[in-house]
Amino acid sequence: MAVPNFNIVLALTGGALLALMIKLNSALAFFTSPVTASWTAHLVGTIIALLLMAIVSKTIQPKTVNINQSATNVSAPLWSYFGGIPGALVVMLAAVTVNSELGLAGTLVLGLLGQVCFGLTCDYFGLFGVMKKELKRNQLFTILPILAGSFLIIFFRGTV
């Protein structure tokens, strides 16, 4: 059996960390508020990111190629600096839904469905610098198992 691509391992780890983050933030929101949980999460995240930058910046050099251009030494597009906006909203929305009858599993599976739909939309229209990709019928079928799993998790747990 072949060793999995390291990027697959990184993506799976990122997904697990996302689930952990959502649970931790929703626990804080339960005792405070979704806004407080979002502020706290982003403050702690900023501190950790600064520490990681200090450690990693000595070994990893930044890329000098823009995602839309082959020219070197160009700056990132303005819109790429606003990733914290959806990040803050995700923290607040997830904090509310995890503390509802959806729970953590329902929140995660519906979030995954939203991510896949958004990803396919970005691929099709070439949004945010993504290379345009033709949407094929079989790609739409990737949504069906996620939708079916969402339905099973949410409705057969007797929570909604």
Coordinates of C-alpha atoms in Angstrom, one line a residue, residues 14-158:
G14 CA -6.8 20.5 9.5
G15 CA -10.3 19.1 9.4
A16 CA -9.9 17.5 12.8
L17 CA -8.5 20.7 14.2
L18 CA -11.4 22.6 12.7
A19 CA -13.8 20.3 14.5
L20 CA -11.9 20.7 17.8
M21 CA -11.9 24.5 17.3
I22 CA -15.6 24.6 16.7
K23 CA -16.3 22.5 19.9
L24 CA -13.9 24.6 22.1
N25 CA -15.4 27.9 20.8
S26 CA -19.0 26.7 21.2
A27 CA -18.2 25.7 24.8
L28 CA -16.9 29.2 25.5
A29 CA -19.9 30.7 23.8
F30 CA -22.3 28.7 25.9
F31 CA -20.8 30.3 29.0
T32 CA -20.3 33.8 27.5
S33 CA -21.6 34.7 24.1
P34 CA -20.8 33.9 20.4
V35 CA -19.1 37.3 20.0
T36 CA -16.9 36.8 23.1
A37 CA -16.0 33.3 21.9
S38 CA -15.0 34.7 18.4
W39 CA -12.9 37.5 19.9
T40 CA -11.2 35.1 22.3
A41 CA -10.5 32.6 19.5
H42 CA -9.0 35.2 17.2
L43 CA -6.9 36.8 20.0
V44 CA -5.5 33.4 20.9
G45 CA -5.1 32.5 17.3
T46 CA -3.2 35.8 16.6
I47 CA -0.8 35.1 19.5
I48 CA -0.1 31.5 18.2
A49 CA 0.3 32.7 14.6
L50 CA 2.8 35.3 15.7
L51 CA 4.8 32.7 17.6
L52 CA 4.7 30.3 14.7
M53 CA 5.8 33.1 12.3
A54 CA 8.7 33.8 14.6
I55 CA 9.7 30.1 14.6
V56 CA 8.9 29.2 11.0
S57 CA 9.9 32.4 9.1
K58 CA 13.6 31.5 9.5
T59 CA 13.2 28.3 7.5
I60 CA 10.4 28.9 5.0
Q61 CA 10.7 31.6 2.4
P62 CA 7.4 33.3 1.2
K63 CA 6.3 32.7 -2.4
T64 CA 6.8 35.5 -4.9
V65 CA 4.2 34.3 -7.5
N66 CA 0.7 35.7 -7.5
I67 CA -2.1 33.0 -7.9
N68 CA -3.3 34.7 -11.1
Q69 CA 0.0 35.8 -12.7
S70 CA 3.3 34.3 -13.5
A71 CA 5.2 37.5 -12.8
T72 CA 7.4 37.5 -9.7
N73 CA 7.5 39.9 -6.8
V74 CA 3.9 40.9 -7.1
S75 CA 1.7 41.5 -4.0
A76 CA -1.3 39.5 -2.9
P77 CA -4.7 40.7 -4.1
L78 CA -6.5 43.0 -1.6
W79 CA -9.4 40.6 -1.1
S80 CA -7.0 37.9 0.2
Y81 CA -6.4 39.9 3.3
F82 CA -10.0 39.6 4.5
G83 CA -10.0 35.9 5.4
G84 CA -10.7 36.9 9.1
I85 CA -14.2 38.1 8.2
P86 CA -15.6 34.7 7.3
G87 CA -13.4 33.2 10.1
A88 CA -15.1 35.3 12.7
L89 CA -18.5 34.5 11.3
V90 CA -17.8 30.8 11.2
V91 CA -16.8 30.9 14.9
M92 CA -20.0 32.7 15.9
L93 CA -22.3 30.7 13.7
A94 CA -20.8 27.4 14.7
A95 CA -20.9 28.4 18.4
V96 CA -24.7 28.9 18.1
T97 CA -25.4 25.7 16.1
V98 CA -23.2 23.4 18.2
N99 CA -25.1 24.6 21.3
S100 CA -28.4 23.8 19.5
E101 CA -30.1 20.5 18.8
L102 CA -27.8 20.1 15.8
G103 CA -24.9 19.4 18.1
L104 CA -21.3 19.1 16.9
A105 CA -21.8 16.3 14.3
G106 CA -24.8 18.1 12.7
T107 CA -22.9 21.4 12.6
L108 CA -19.8 19.7 11.1
V109 CA -21.6 17.8 8.4
L110 CA -23.7 20.7 7.3
G111 CA -20.6 22.9 7.3
L112 CA -18.9 20.3 5.1
L113 CA -21.8 20.4 2.7
G114 CA -21.5 24.2 2.5
Q115 CA -17.8 23.9 1.9
V116 CA -18.2 21.5 -1.0
C117 CA -21.0 23.5 -2.6
F118 CA -18.9 26.7 -2.2
G119 CA -15.8 25.0 -3.6
L120 CA -17.6 23.7 -6.6
T121 CA -19.1 27.2 -7.2
C122 CA -15.6 28.8 -7.0
D123 CA -14.2 26.2 -9.3
Y124 CA -16.9 26.7 -11.9
F125 CA -16.9 30.5 -11.9
G126 CA -13.1 30.9 -11.1
L127 CA -13.9 33.0 -8.0
F128 CA -11.1 34.3 -5.8
G129 CA -8.3 33.4 -8.2
V130 CA -9.2 29.7 -8.5
M131 CA -8.6 28.4 -12.0
K132 CA -11.9 27.9 -13.8
K133 CA -12.9 24.2 -14.0
E134 CA -15.8 22.8 -16.0
L135 CA -18.4 21.4 -13.7
K136 CA -19.1 17.8 -14.7
R137 CA -22.2 15.8 -13.8
N138 CA -20.2 13.3 -11.8
Q139 CA -18.9 16.1 -9.6
L140 CA -22.5 17.0 -8.6
F141 CA -22.8 13.4 -7.4
T142 CA -20.2 14.1 -4.8
I143 CA -22.7 16.3 -3.0
L144 CA -25.3 13.4 -2.8
P145 CA -23.4 11.2 -0.2
I146 CA -22.7 14.3 1.9
L147 CA -26.3 15.3 1.7
A148 CA -27.5 11.8 2.6
G149 CA -25.1 11.6 5.5
S150 CA -26.2 15.0 6.7
F151 CA -29.8 13.8 6.6
L152 CA -29.0 10.6 8.5
I153 CA -26.9 12.3 11.1
I154 CA -29.5 15.1 11.8
F155 CA -32.8 13.4 11.4
F156 CA -32.1 9.8 12.6
R157 CA -30.5 11.0 15.8
G158 CA -33.9 12.3 16.7

